[in-house]
mmCIF file of C-alpha atoms and ligand atoms in Angstrom:
data_model
loop_
_atom_site.group_PDB
_atom_site.id
_atom_site.type_symbol
_atom_site.label_atom_id
_atom_site.label_comp_id
_atom_site.label_asym_id
_atom_site.label_seq_id
_atom_site.Cartn_x
_atom_site.Cartn_y
_atom_site.Cartn_z
ATOM 1 C CA MET I 1 -20.872 -27.231 -39.185
ATOM 2 C CA LYS I 2 -24.021 -26.353 -41.051
ATOM 3 C CA LEU I 3 -24.194 -28.270 -44.292
ATOM 4 C CA TYR I 4 -25.661 -25.396 -46.302
ATOM 5 C CA GLN I 5 -22.794 -23.181 -45.238
ATOM 6 C CA ALA I 6 -20.297 -25.788 -46.394
ATOM 7 C CA LEU I 7 -22.083 -26.424 -49.655
ATOM 8 C CA ARG I 8 -21.891 -22.749 -50.570
ATOM 9 C CA ASN I 9 -18.165 -23.292 -50.821
ATOM 10 C CA VAL I 10 -18.137 -26.453 -52.873
ATOM 11 C CA ASP I 11 -17.536 -24.610 -56.146
ATOM 12 C CA LYS I 12 -14.528 -22.938 -54.608
ATOM 13 C CA PHE I 13 -12.741 -26.185 -53.793
ATOM 14 C CA ARG I 14 -9.994 -27.604 -55.949
ATOM 15 C CA THR I 15 -11.022 -30.563 -58.041
ATOM 16 C CA VAL I 16 -7.464 -31.680 -58.726
ATOM 17 C CA PHE I 17 -4.391 -31.415 -56.570
ATOM 18 C CA ASP I 18 -1.255 -29.817 -57.942
ATOM 19 C CA PHE I 19 1.702 -31.978 -56.901
ATOM 20 C CA GLY I 20 4.078 -29.434 -58.349
ATOM 21 C CA GLY I 21 6.187 -31.902 -60.338
ATOM 22 C CA ARG I 22 7.257 -33.826 -57.248
ATOM 23 C CA ASP I 23 9.232 -37.015 -57.646
ATOM 24 C CA VAL I 24 8.453 -39.911 -55.332
ATOM 25 C CA ALA I 25 11.649 -41.857 -56.028
ATOM 26 C CA HIS I 26 13.429 -40.632 -52.897
ATOM 27 C CA TRP I 27 10.505 -41.523 -50.632
ATOM 28 C CA PHE I 28 11.494 -45.168 -50.899
ATOM 29 C CA PRO I 29 14.417 -45.896 -48.593
ATOM 30 C CA GLY I 30 16.942 -48.364 -49.992
ATOM 31 C CA HIS I 31 16.954 -50.691 -46.964
ATOM 32 C CA MET I 32 13.460 -51.851 -47.867
ATOM 33 C CA ALA I 33 14.752 -53.772 -50.875
ATOM 34 C CA LYS I 34 16.762 -55.892 -48.457
ATOM 35 C CA GLY I 35 13.664 -56.576 -46.330
ATOM 36 C CA LEU I 36 11.762 -57.750 -49.388
ATOM 37 C CA LYS I 37 14.542 -60.102 -50.392
ATOM 38 C CA GLN I 38 14.618 -61.683 -46.945
ATOM 39 C CA MET I 39 10.863 -62.074 -46.952
ATOM 40 C CA ARG I 40 10.919 -63.806 -50.310
ATOM 41 C CA ALA I 41 13.598 -66.188 -49.087
ATOM 42 C CA SER I 42 11.447 -67.224 -46.096
ATOM 43 C CA LEU I 43 8.295 -67.842 -48.085
ATOM 44 C CA ARG I 44 9.004 -71.557 -48.409
ATOM 45 C CA SER I 45 8.175 -72.268 -44.786
ATOM 46 C CA VAL I 46 5.045 -70.107 -44.783
ATOM 47 C CA ASP I 47 1.526 -71.560 -45.007
ATOM 48 C CA CYS I 48 -0.414 -68.348 -45.388
ATOM 49 C CA ILE I 49 0.391 -64.709 -46.036
ATOM 50 C CA ILE I 50 -1.349 -62.136 -43.887
ATOM 51 C CA GLU I 51 -1.122 -58.878 -45.763
ATOM 52 C CA ILE I 52 -2.126 -55.900 -43.697
ATOM 53 C CA HIS I 53 -3.019 -52.581 -45.254
ATOM 54 C CA ASP I 54 -4.711 -49.349 -44.241
ATOM 55 C CA ALA I 55 -8.512 -49.504 -44.536
ATOM 56 C CA ARG I 56 -8.540 -45.848 -45.680
ATOM 57 C CA ILE I 57 -6.635 -46.771 -48.855
ATOM 58 C CA PRO I 58 -7.764 -50.300 -49.761
ATOM 59 C CA PHE I 59 -6.493 -50.004 -53.347
ATOM 60 C CA SER I 60 -3.584 -47.595 -53.131
ATOM 61 C CA GLY I 61 -0.045 -48.389 -52.183
ATOM 62 C CA ARG I 62 -0.305 -52.131 -51.717
ATOM 63 C CA ASN I 63 3.019 -53.561 -52.630
ATOM 64 C CA PRO I 64 2.850 -55.257 -56.067
ATOM 65 C CA VAL I 65 5.621 -57.542 -54.875
ATOM 66 C CA PHE I 66 3.227 -58.754 -52.163
ATOM 67 C CA GLN I 67 0.580 -59.316 -54.778
ATOM 68 C CA GLU I 68 2.891 -61.648 -56.665
ATOM 69 C CA THR I 69 2.877 -63.857 -53.587
ATOM 70 C CA LEU I 70 -0.891 -64.280 -53.838
ATOM 71 C CA ASP I 71 -0.449 -67.029 -56.401
ATOM 72 C CA VAL I 72 2.250 -68.689 -54.364
ATOM 73 C CA ARG I 73 0.546 -68.931 -50.991
ATOM 74 C CA PRO I 74 -2.953 -68.586 -49.504
ATOM 75 C CA HIS I 75 -3.514 -64.988 -48.613
ATOM 76 C CA VAL I 76 -5.665 -62.889 -46.290
ATOM 77 C CA LEU I 77 -5.902 -59.135 -46.694
ATOM 78 C CA ILE I 78 -6.448 -57.351 -43.399
ATOM 79 C CA LEU I 79 -7.688 -53.790 -43.764
ATOM 80 C CA ASN I 80 -6.660 -52.320 -40.445
ATOM 81 C CA LYS I 81 -7.452 -49.006 -38.727
ATOM 82 C CA MET I 82 -11.086 -49.479 -39.660
ATOM 83 C CA ASP I 83 -11.905 -47.108 -36.789
ATOM 84 C CA LEU I 84 -10.433 -44.324 -38.951
ATOM 85 C CA ALA I 85 -12.056 -45.365 -42.219
ATOM 86 C CA ASP I 86 -15.378 -44.395 -43.721
ATOM 87 C CA LEU I 87 -16.680 -47.823 -44.639
ATOM 88 C CA SER I 88 -20.052 -46.772 -46.010
ATOM 89 C CA SER I 89 -19.024 -48.200 -49.386
ATOM 90 C CA LYS I 90 -17.676 -51.453 -47.957
ATOM 91 C CA GLN I 91 -19.495 -53.575 -50.555
ATOM 92 C CA ARG I 92 -17.923 -51.618 -53.421
ATOM 93 C CA ILE I 93 -14.501 -52.132 -51.845
ATOM 94 C CA LEU I 94 -15.014 -55.870 -51.389
ATOM 95 C CA LYS I 95 -16.303 -56.252 -54.946
ATOM 96 C CA LYS I 96 -13.367 -54.416 -56.454
ATOM 97 C CA LEU I 97 -10.894 -56.396 -54.382
ATOM 98 C CA GLU I 98 -12.541 -59.620 -55.435
ATOM 99 C CA LYS I 99 -12.196 -58.567 -59.067
ATOM 100 C CA ASP I 100 -8.494 -58.125 -58.384
ATOM 101 C CA GLY I 101 -8.305 -61.667 -57.020
ATOM 102 C CA VAL I 102 -8.464 -60.807 -53.307
ATOM 103 C CA ARG I 103 -11.249 -62.889 -51.774
ATOM 104 C CA ASN I 104 -10.324 -63.172 -48.112
ATOM 105 C CA VAL I 105 -10.684 -59.761 -46.523
ATOM 106 C CA LEU I 106 -11.024 -58.835 -42.858
ATOM 107 C CA PHE I 107 -11.496 -55.331 -41.446
ATOM 108 C CA THR I 108 -9.841 -54.787 -38.076
ATOM 109 C CA ASP I 109 -9.221 -52.262 -35.340
ATOM 110 C CA CYS I 110 -6.145 -53.414 -33.468
ATOM 111 C CA LEU I 111 -6.427 -50.745 -30.796
ATOM 112 C CA LYS I 112 -9.631 -52.250 -29.434
ATOM 113 C CA GLN I 113 -9.016 -54.542 -26.506
ATOM 114 C CA ARG I 114 -11.356 -57.197 -27.867
ATOM 115 C CA HIS I 115 -12.246 -57.132 -31.509
ATOM 116 C CA ASP I 116 -14.483 -59.784 -33.003
ATOM 117 C CA ASN I 117 -12.722 -59.744 -36.343
ATOM 118 C CA ILE I 118 -9.379 -60.501 -34.711
ATOM 119 C CA LYS I 119 -11.002 -63.611 -33.240
ATOM 120 C CA LYS I 120 -12.077 -64.612 -36.745
ATOM 121 C CA LEU I 121 -8.575 -64.613 -38.168
ATOM 122 C CA VAL I 122 -7.304 -67.999 -36.900
ATOM 123 C CA PRO I 123 -10.424 -69.954 -38.002
ATOM 124 C CA MET I 124 -10.383 -68.120 -41.316
ATOM 125 C CA VAL I 125 -6.728 -68.938 -41.930
ATOM 126 C CA MET I 126 -7.306 -72.594 -40.996
ATOM 127 C CA GLU I 127 -10.198 -72.826 -43.403
ATOM 128 C CA ILE I 128 -8.206 -71.264 -46.235
ATOM 129 C CA ILE I 129 -5.200 -73.491 -45.614
ATOM 130 C CA GLY I 130 -7.500 -76.503 -45.269
ATOM 131 C CA SER I 131 -8.996 -75.874 -48.674
ATOM 132 C CA THR I 132 -5.583 -75.544 -50.303
ATOM 133 C CA PRO I 133 -3.287 -78.557 -50.602
ATOM 134 C CA ARG I 134 -0.428 -78.063 -48.161
ATOM 135 C CA PHE I 135 2.683 -77.606 -50.163
ATOM 136 C CA ASN I 136 5.574 -78.551 -48.046
ATOM 137 C CA ARG I 137 4.676 -80.635 -45.026
ATOM 138 C CA ASP I 138 1.569 -82.764 -45.000
ATOM 139 C CA GLU I 139 2.177 -84.223 -41.545
ATOM 140 C CA ASN I 140 2.968 -81.008 -39.804
ATOM 141 C CA THR I 141 0.119 -79.561 -37.754
ATOM 142 C CA ASN I 142 1.966 -76.389 -36.856
ATOM 143 C CA TYR I 143 1.139 -73.358 -38.901
ATOM 144 C CA CYS I 144 3.408 -70.576 -39.922
ATOM 145 C CA LEU I 145 2.049 -67.293 -41.227
ATOM 146 C CA MET I 146 3.896 -64.278 -42.503
ATOM 147 C CA VAL I 147 2.648 -60.774 -41.811
ATOM 148 C CA ILE I 148 3.522 -58.301 -44.513
ATOM 149 C CA GLY I 149 2.570 -54.698 -45.160
ATOM 150 C CA VAL I 150 3.750 -51.178 -45.739
ATOM 151 C CA PRO I 151 5.333 -49.369 -42.758
ATOM 152 C CA ASN I 152 3.225 -48.244 -39.800
ATOM 153 C CA VAL I 153 0.099 -50.036 -40.928
ATOM 154 C CA GLY I 154 -0.264 -51.989 -37.678
ATOM 155 C CA LYS I 155 1.630 -55.260 -38.158
ATOM 156 C CA SER I 156 2.991 -55.266 -34.609
ATOM 157 C CA SER I 157 -0.364 -54.180 -33.207
ATOM 158 C CA LEU I 158 -2.072 -57.049 -35.018
ATOM 159 C CA ILE I 159 0.390 -59.560 -33.606
ATOM 160 C CA ASN I 160 -0.096 -58.206 -30.091
ATOM 161 C CA SER I 161 -3.833 -58.225 -30.581
ATOM 162 C CA LEU I 162 -3.765 -61.860 -31.749
ATOM 163 C CA ARG I 163 -1.674 -62.858 -28.757
ATOM 164 C CA ARG I 164 -4.055 -61.071 -26.412
ATOM 165 C CA THR I 165 -7.052 -62.749 -28.007
ATOM 166 C CA ASN I 166 -5.710 -66.282 -28.489
ATOM 167 C CA LEU I 167 -3.071 -66.684 -25.809
ATOM 168 C CA GLN I 168 -4.117 -64.104 -23.225
ATOM 169 C CA LYS I 169 -0.537 -62.910 -23.510
ATOM 170 C CA GLY I 170 0.767 -59.381 -23.652
ATOM 171 C CA ARG I 171 3.017 -57.607 -26.046
ATOM 172 C CA ALA I 172 5.605 -59.416 -28.102
ATOM 173 C CA SER I 173 6.038 -56.871 -30.814
ATOM 174 C CA ARG I 174 6.982 -53.258 -30.394
ATOM 175 C CA VAL I 175 4.405 -50.756 -31.551
ATOM 176 C CA GLY I 176 5.558 -47.412 -32.843
ATOM 177 C CA GLY I 177 4.059 -44.169 -34.078
ATOM 178 C CA GLU I 178 6.671 -43.657 -36.773
ATOM 179 C CA PRO I 179 7.004 -45.768 -39.892
ATOM 180 C CA GLY I 180 9.845 -48.249 -39.846
ATOM 181 C CA ILE I 181 9.787 -49.230 -36.154
ATOM 182 C CA THR I 182 9.873 -53.002 -36.792
ATOM 183 C CA LYS I 183 13.550 -53.207 -37.556
ATOM 184 C CA ALA I 184 14.472 -56.769 -36.603
ATOM 185 C CA VAL I 185 13.964 -58.848 -39.686
ATOM 186 C CA LEU I 186 11.549 -61.772 -39.517
ATOM 187 C CA THR I 187 10.891 -62.445 -35.855
ATOM 188 C CA LYS I 188 8.905 -65.615 -35.199
ATOM 189 C CA ILE I 189 6.155 -65.092 -32.651
ATOM 190 C CA GLN I 190 3.581 -67.565 -31.395
ATOM 191 C CA VAL I 191 0.009 -66.328 -31.690
ATOM 192 C CA CYS I 192 -2.083 -69.424 -31.042
ATOM 193 C CA GLU I 193 -1.845 -72.611 -28.962
ATOM 194 C CA ARG I 194 -4.482 -74.811 -30.589
ATOM 195 C CA PRO I 195 -3.466 -75.199 -33.328
ATOM 196 C CA ILE I 196 0.083 -74.071 -32.798
ATOM 197 C CA MET I 197 0.449 -71.054 -34.975
ATOM 198 C CA HIS I 198 3.418 -68.780 -35.418
ATOM 199 C CA LEU I 199 3.709 -65.507 -37.221
ATOM 200 C CA LEU I 200 6.741 -64.102 -38.909
ATOM 201 C CA ASP I 201 6.774 -60.372 -38.256
ATOM 202 C CA THR I 202 8.457 -58.520 -41.106
ATOM 203 C CA PRO I 203 9.773 -55.004 -41.507
ATOM 204 C CA GLY I 204 7.347 -52.656 -43.243
ATOM 205 C CA VAL I 205 8.206 -52.347 -46.902
ATOM 206 C CA LEU I 206 6.968 -49.810 -49.386
ATOM 207 C CA PRO I 207 6.471 -50.683 -53.033
ATOM 208 C CA PRO I 208 9.838 -50.414 -54.818
ATOM 209 C CA LYS I 209 8.196 -48.037 -57.215
ATOM 210 C CA ILE I 210 5.261 -45.997 -55.998
ATOM 211 C CA GLU I 211 2.780 -45.904 -58.881
ATOM 212 C CA SER I 212 2.011 -42.179 -58.707
ATOM 213 C CA VAL I 213 2.664 -39.108 -56.603
ATOM 214 C CA GLU I 214 -0.944 -39.226 -55.441
ATOM 215 C CA THR I 215 -0.508 -42.788 -54.157
ATOM 216 C CA GLY I 216 2.652 -41.667 -52.398
ATOM 217 C CA MET I 217 0.752 -38.790 -50.839
ATOM 218 C CA LYS I 218 -2.016 -41.088 -49.606
ATOM 219 C CA LEU I 219 0.584 -43.389 -48.049
ATOM 220 C CA ALA I 220 2.204 -40.382 -46.441
ATOM 221 C CA LEU I 221 -1.111 -39.138 -45.077
ATOM 222 C CA CYS I 222 -1.738 -42.542 -43.516
ATOM 223 C CA GLY I 223 1.727 -42.430 -41.944
ATOM 224 C CA SER I 224 3.594 -44.990 -44.049
ATOM 225 C CA ILE I 225 6.271 -42.623 -45.290
ATOM 226 C CA LEU I 226 8.319 -40.448 -42.954
ATOM 227 C CA ASP I 227 6.701 -36.999 -42.966
ATOM 228 C CA HIS I 228 9.888 -35.064 -43.507
ATOM 229 C CA LEU I 229 10.713 -36.987 -46.681
ATOM 230 C CA VAL I 230 7.490 -35.739 -48.232
ATOM 231 C CA GLY I 231 7.127 -32.442 -46.355
ATOM 232 C CA GLU I 232 4.565 -31.649 -43.649
ATOM 233 C CA ASP I 233 3.288 -28.619 -45.546
ATOM 234 C CA ILE I 234 2.296 -30.500 -48.675
ATOM 235 C CA ILE I 235 0.841 -33.428 -46.693
ATOM 236 C CA ALA I 236 -1.308 -30.904 -44.804
ATOM 237 C CA ASP I 237 -2.414 -29.294 -48.055
ATOM 238 C CA TYR I 238 -3.315 -32.672 -49.549
ATOM 239 C CA LEU I 239 -5.233 -33.462 -46.360
ATOM 240 C CA LEU I 240 -7.239 -30.242 -46.642
ATOM 241 C CA TYR I 241 -7.916 -30.933 -50.323
ATOM 242 C CA SER I 242 -9.085 -34.477 -49.440
ATOM 243 C CA LEU I 243 -11.321 -33.411 -46.548
ATOM 244 C CA ASN I 244 -13.036 -30.812 -48.727
ATOM 245 C CA ARG I 245 -13.433 -33.216 -51.623
ATOM 246 C CA LEU I 246 -15.043 -35.753 -49.267
ATOM 247 C CA GLY I 247 -17.239 -33.150 -47.595
ATOM 248 C CA LYS I 248 -15.645 -33.782 -44.199
ATOM 249 C CA PHE I 249 -15.830 -30.351 -42.641
ATOM 250 C CA SER I 250 -15.331 -31.037 -38.940
ATOM 251 C CA TYR I 251 -12.033 -29.133 -39.160
ATOM 252 C CA VAL I 252 -14.082 -25.909 -39.464
ATOM 253 C CA GLU I 253 -15.435 -26.206 -35.949
ATOM 254 C CA LYS I 254 -12.287 -27.706 -34.505
ATOM 255 C CA TYR I 255 -10.194 -24.748 -35.584
ATOM 256 C CA ASP I 256 -12.856 -22.043 -35.113
ATOM 257 C CA LEU I 257 -13.200 -21.100 -38.772
ATOM 258 C CA GLN I 258 -16.231 -19.305 -40.164
ATOM 259 C CA GLU I 259 -16.563 -21.682 -43.093
ATOM 260 C CA PRO I 260 -14.607 -24.334 -45.012
ATOM 261 C CA SER I 261 -11.583 -23.081 -46.849
ATOM 262 C CA ASP I 262 -9.362 -24.486 -49.549
ATOM 263 C CA ASP I 263 -6.484 -22.217 -48.604
ATOM 264 C CA ILE I 264 -3.902 -24.125 -46.570
ATOM 265 C CA GLN I 265 -1.915 -21.020 -45.606
ATOM 266 C CA TYR I 266 -5.031 -19.479 -44.117
ATOM 267 C CA LEU I 267 -5.936 -22.659 -42.241
ATOM 268 C CA LEU I 268 -2.414 -23.194 -40.889
ATOM 269 C CA LYS I 269 -2.310 -19.593 -39.694
ATOM 270 C CA ARG I 270 -5.556 -20.128 -37.805
ATOM 271 C CA ILE I 271 -4.296 -23.379 -36.294
ATOM 272 C CA ALA I 272 -1.007 -21.769 -35.275
ATOM 273 C CA VAL I 273 -2.780 -18.872 -33.566
ATOM 274 C CA LYS I 274 -5.306 -21.132 -31.847
ATOM 275 C CA LEU I 275 -2.613 -23.450 -30.522
ATOM 276 C CA GLY I 276 -0.154 -20.690 -29.690
ATOM 277 C CA LYS I 277 2.338 -22.044 -32.208
ATOM 278 C CA THR I 278 3.696 -18.665 -33.138
ATOM 279 C CA GLN I 279 7.143 -17.120 -33.090
ATOM 280 C CA ARG I 280 8.010 -13.524 -32.266
ATOM 281 C CA VAL I 281 10.501 -12.227 -34.764
ATOM 282 C CA LYS I 282 12.333 -8.936 -34.738
ATOM 283 C CA ALA I 283 12.067 -7.133 -38.033
ATOM 284 C CA ILE I 284 14.262 -4.251 -39.058
ATOM 285 C CA THR I 285 12.312 -1.797 -41.147
ATOM 286 C CA GLY I 286 13.089 1.592 -42.649
ATOM 287 C CA VAL I 287 11.319 3.300 -39.742
ATOM 288 C CA GLY I 288 12.874 1.301 -36.908
ATOM 289 C CA ASN I 289 12.769 -2.141 -35.352
ATOM 290 C CA ILE I 290 9.468 -3.847 -34.741
ATOM 291 C CA THR I 291 8.507 -7.244 -33.354
ATOM 292 C CA VAL I 292 6.120 -9.286 -35.444
ATOM 293 C CA THR I 293 4.336 -12.504 -34.568
ATOM 294 C CA LEU I 294 4.705 -15.177 -37.211
ATOM 295 C CA PRO I 295 2.751 -18.417 -37.353
ATOM 296 C CA ASN I 296 4.833 -21.575 -37.195
ATOM 297 C CA TYR I 297 3.398 -23.178 -40.306
ATOM 298 C CA THR I 298 5.268 -26.466 -39.942
ATOM 299 C CA ALA I 299 4.114 -26.991 -36.346
ATOM 300 C CA ALA I 300 0.549 -26.151 -37.373
ATOM 301 C CA ALA I 301 0.754 -28.550 -40.335
ATOM 302 C CA TYR I 302 2.014 -31.268 -38.046
ATOM 303 C CA ASP I 303 -0.866 -30.698 -35.643
ATOM 304 C CA PHE I 304 -3.421 -30.842 -38.457
ATOM 305 C CA ILE I 305 -1.946 -34.121 -39.773
ATOM 306 C CA ARG I 306 -1.758 -35.630 -36.291
ATOM 307 C CA ALA I 307 -5.389 -34.733 -35.594
ATOM 308 C CA PHE I 308 -6.354 -36.506 -38.807
ATOM 309 C CA ARG I 309 -4.349 -39.613 -37.934
ATOM 310 C CA LYS I 310 -6.003 -39.774 -34.521
ATOM 311 C CA GLY I 311 -9.407 -39.695 -36.212
ATOM 312 C CA GLU I 312 -10.309 -36.253 -34.849
ATOM 313 C CA LEU I 313 -11.231 -34.922 -38.293
ATOM 314 C CA GLY I 314 -13.653 -37.720 -39.098
ATOM 315 C CA ARG I 315 -13.475 -41.053 -40.852
ATOM 316 C CA VAL I 316 -12.384 -40.993 -44.469
ATOM 317 C CA MET I 317 -12.091 -43.166 -47.554
ATOM 318 C CA LEU I 318 -9.213 -41.868 -49.617
ATOM 319 C CA ASP I 319 -9.637 -44.316 -52.530
HETATM 320 N N1 GTP M 1 -6.491 -45.947 -35.003
HETATM 321 C C1 GTP M 1 -5.790 -47.081 -35.108
HETATM 322 N N2 GTP M 1 -4.448 -47.067 -34.927
HETATM 323 C C2 GTP M 1 -3.775 -48.223 -35.037
HETATM 324 C C3 GTP M 1 -4.425 -49.455 -35.329
HETATM 325 N N3 GTP M 1 -3.470 -50.419 -35.389
HETATM 326 C C4 GTP M 1 -2.286 -49.823 -35.136
HETATM 327 N N4 GTP M 1 -2.448 -48.491 -34.911
HETATM 328 C C5 GTP M 1 -1.415 -47.484 -34.620
HETATM 329 O O1 GTP M 1 -0.575 -47.362 -35.767
HETATM 330 C C6 GTP M 1 0.760 -47.120 -35.396
HETATM 331 C C7 GTP M 1 1.675 -48.165 -36.020
HETATM 332 O O2 GTP M 1 1.403 -49.435 -35.471
HETATM 333 P P1 GTP M 1 2.470 -50.627 -35.502
HETATM 334 O O3 GTP M 1 1.778 -51.843 -34.996
HETATM 335 O O4 GTP M 1 3.760 -50.220 -34.860
HETATM 336 O O5 GTP M 1 2.719 -50.740 -37.081
HETATM 337 P P2 GTP M 1 3.782 -51.618 -37.880
HETATM 338 O O6 GTP M 1 3.137 -51.970 -39.168
HETATM 339 O O7 GTP M 1 4.286 -52.735 -37.031
HETATM 340 O O8 GTP M 1 4.908 -50.525 -38.122
HETATM 341 P P3 GTP M 1 6.366 -50.706 -38.782
HETATM 342 O O9 GTP M 1 7.165 -51.429 -37.769
HETATM 343 O O10 GTP M 1 6.775 -49.285 -38.972
HETATM 344 O O11 GTP M 1 6.231 -51.404 -40.071
HETATM 345 C C8 GTP M 1 0.790 -47.133 -33.868
HETATM 346 O O12 GTP M 1 0.718 -45.803 -33.418
HETATM 347 C C9 GTP M 1 -0.467 -47.910 -33.504
HETATM 348 O O13 GTP M 1 -0.973 -47.543 -32.242
HETATM 349 C C10 GTP M 1 -5.867 -49.438 -35.522
HETATM 350 O O14 GTP M 1 -6.522 -50.441 -35.804
HETATM 351 N N5 GTP M 1 -6.479 -48.211 -35.390
#
């Protein structure tokens, strides 16, 4: 995509997104409150909290209930899916997090077979625990960590990655493409032999109250809220708005457009035609029956969102 071509359009892009008076209350399934309660109850036996969040939204959608635990236990924030994130402003992110009291941050890509930062986690945790008086069991050399995070952020993948790295063992935790796959509450899984370290895997929990519709939309875009609860069409529109705002125009070439567009209907039509996601519908008109070809907007929206989540539309920073 030629930059000058794209820049010609910049004035045409929306500068704010119209959420159309949406209410996020129903995006938070009730069963998550139960998960949170169980996690709180288990905190006593935990030496360190590993909070995992999406690197594309380092400030949005972290559960404030998790943040409360920061004062209670040592804490590491893992910003996962770094392969999908534009980390050119990494220093700004780290500074802002530090201002918010988050000092131990690690960026990870859990899909990589061997990732250096995954190797760093155990030593980092040991150092943090070592510099904090151990609360409950001075003599005990076994460590217990709790992994927390919003749905679909990669908790299971992290655990599997740690086991691969530290124990040369395979999968212990089921990885899923849909939010809410980790259903069994608090499974204890060993991730290291020396020292003996266990992790409590927890179900993904969303904040009880999502701070704004925009935060909800960012969580949805990153796959933490079931698409149909929010609506594929609006997620796709928010994605287009975000890509344009960030100047990420690789969708133009991918979908054979002439130039960037801010019109989601137009884009979805093009995607539907390109991918053959169209339906032939019989229409009865005043002059007889005709067959028209209609784009399947929902299927096209889904494809657009999926391409983004696979990283095919470029790396982004949504915060
Ligand atoms: N690109 C990318 N994808 C990842 C990464 N880590 C995990 N994923 C993918 O994200 C999806 C969710 O991963 P899981 O490990 O099941 O996430 P989870 O947090 O355990 O999910 P819940 O059980 O729903 O809470 C899967 O499709 C993973 O393959 C990463 O570092 N990069």
